[in-house]
Amino acid sequence: MTKLSVNINKVATIRNARGGNIPDICLVAKDCERFGAQGITVHPRPDERHIRYQDVRDLKPILTTEFNIEGYPSTGFLELVKSVKPHQVTLVPDPPGALTSNAGWDTIHNQDFLKEIITDLKHAGIRVSIFIDTDVKNIESAVKTGADRVELYTEPYASEYLINREKAIASFIRAAECARTCGLGLNAGHDLSLVNLKYLIQHIPWIDEVSIGHALISDALYFGLEKTIRRYKDQLK
Ligand code: PXP
């Protein structure tokens, strides 16, 4: 069954608004696990506008589920993840000032760059996933970088879903089939929600893990965190 990893960046955004420690990131992460999340995802950015590097260090020893750290492989990011040693690192290509991840890797032009980094991370015992769009050429080339998994960038699916869901899913099914044929594990994330998640999983049930932040934390304002996590997990059944 597809695992749910809760991205807690938005919780850190609320905390940072006041400068104190409310809400407490570590407590929220533990509660997400207690309510059924099978993983916790964070995306520390260089300006630390939501998750801070210290949050990542604080979270590692207290988490009991899978810890996934996303980010651009800058020197600082790589030092952080190699010292923290999460279960999984997801490499994203976005420049330091990006509002949010908005594209997958060009694995053809970045093949040598990615290969060197991924080899290093795998030596440190960390599984590596790379963020990718649905272009099968990028997926085929991802194999040559040594990545264990690819994470499909689902924003285009989420926006097209509202107009024509059959059209929205088509390129994602092709990409997912390509990843499976290539022997790559499969993750998915970005703009997934209670509106579009079930349809994605119905058509691509071999997705290993979805990481969901913005919509899930927003839904928690209405339903509470426990019920929200239960609702998302119901979509994955
Ligand atoms: N995957 C990656 C690589 C991301 O950068 C993000 C956003 O931090 C997500 C998944 C989760 O996206 P959302 O917050 O829209 O659920």
XYZ file of C-alpha atoms in Angstrom, residues 15 17 32 51 55 71 83 104 111 126 136 153 161-162 169 171 174 213 216 220 222 231:
22
model
C 5.762 28.818 14.171
C 5.518 33.919 12.231
C 1.316 12.903 12.925
C 11.967 24.275 8.418
C 14.666 21.309 13.224
C 16.169 19.864 -0.985
C 25.211 14.038 9.390
C 11.676 18.134 -12.070
C 23.521 13.174 -15.141
C 20.618 6.925 2.512
C 10.103 9.419 -20.034
C 5.979 16.214 -9.688
C -7.563 17.200 -12.774
C -10.087 19.988 -12.225
C -3.608 11.218 -15.417
C 1.129 11.156 -18.874
C 3.015 6.440 -18.819
C 1.922 19.185 3.019
C -3.215 18.316 4.394
C -6.439 20.034 9.437
C -11.252 22.201 9.518
C -9.017 10.795 5.644
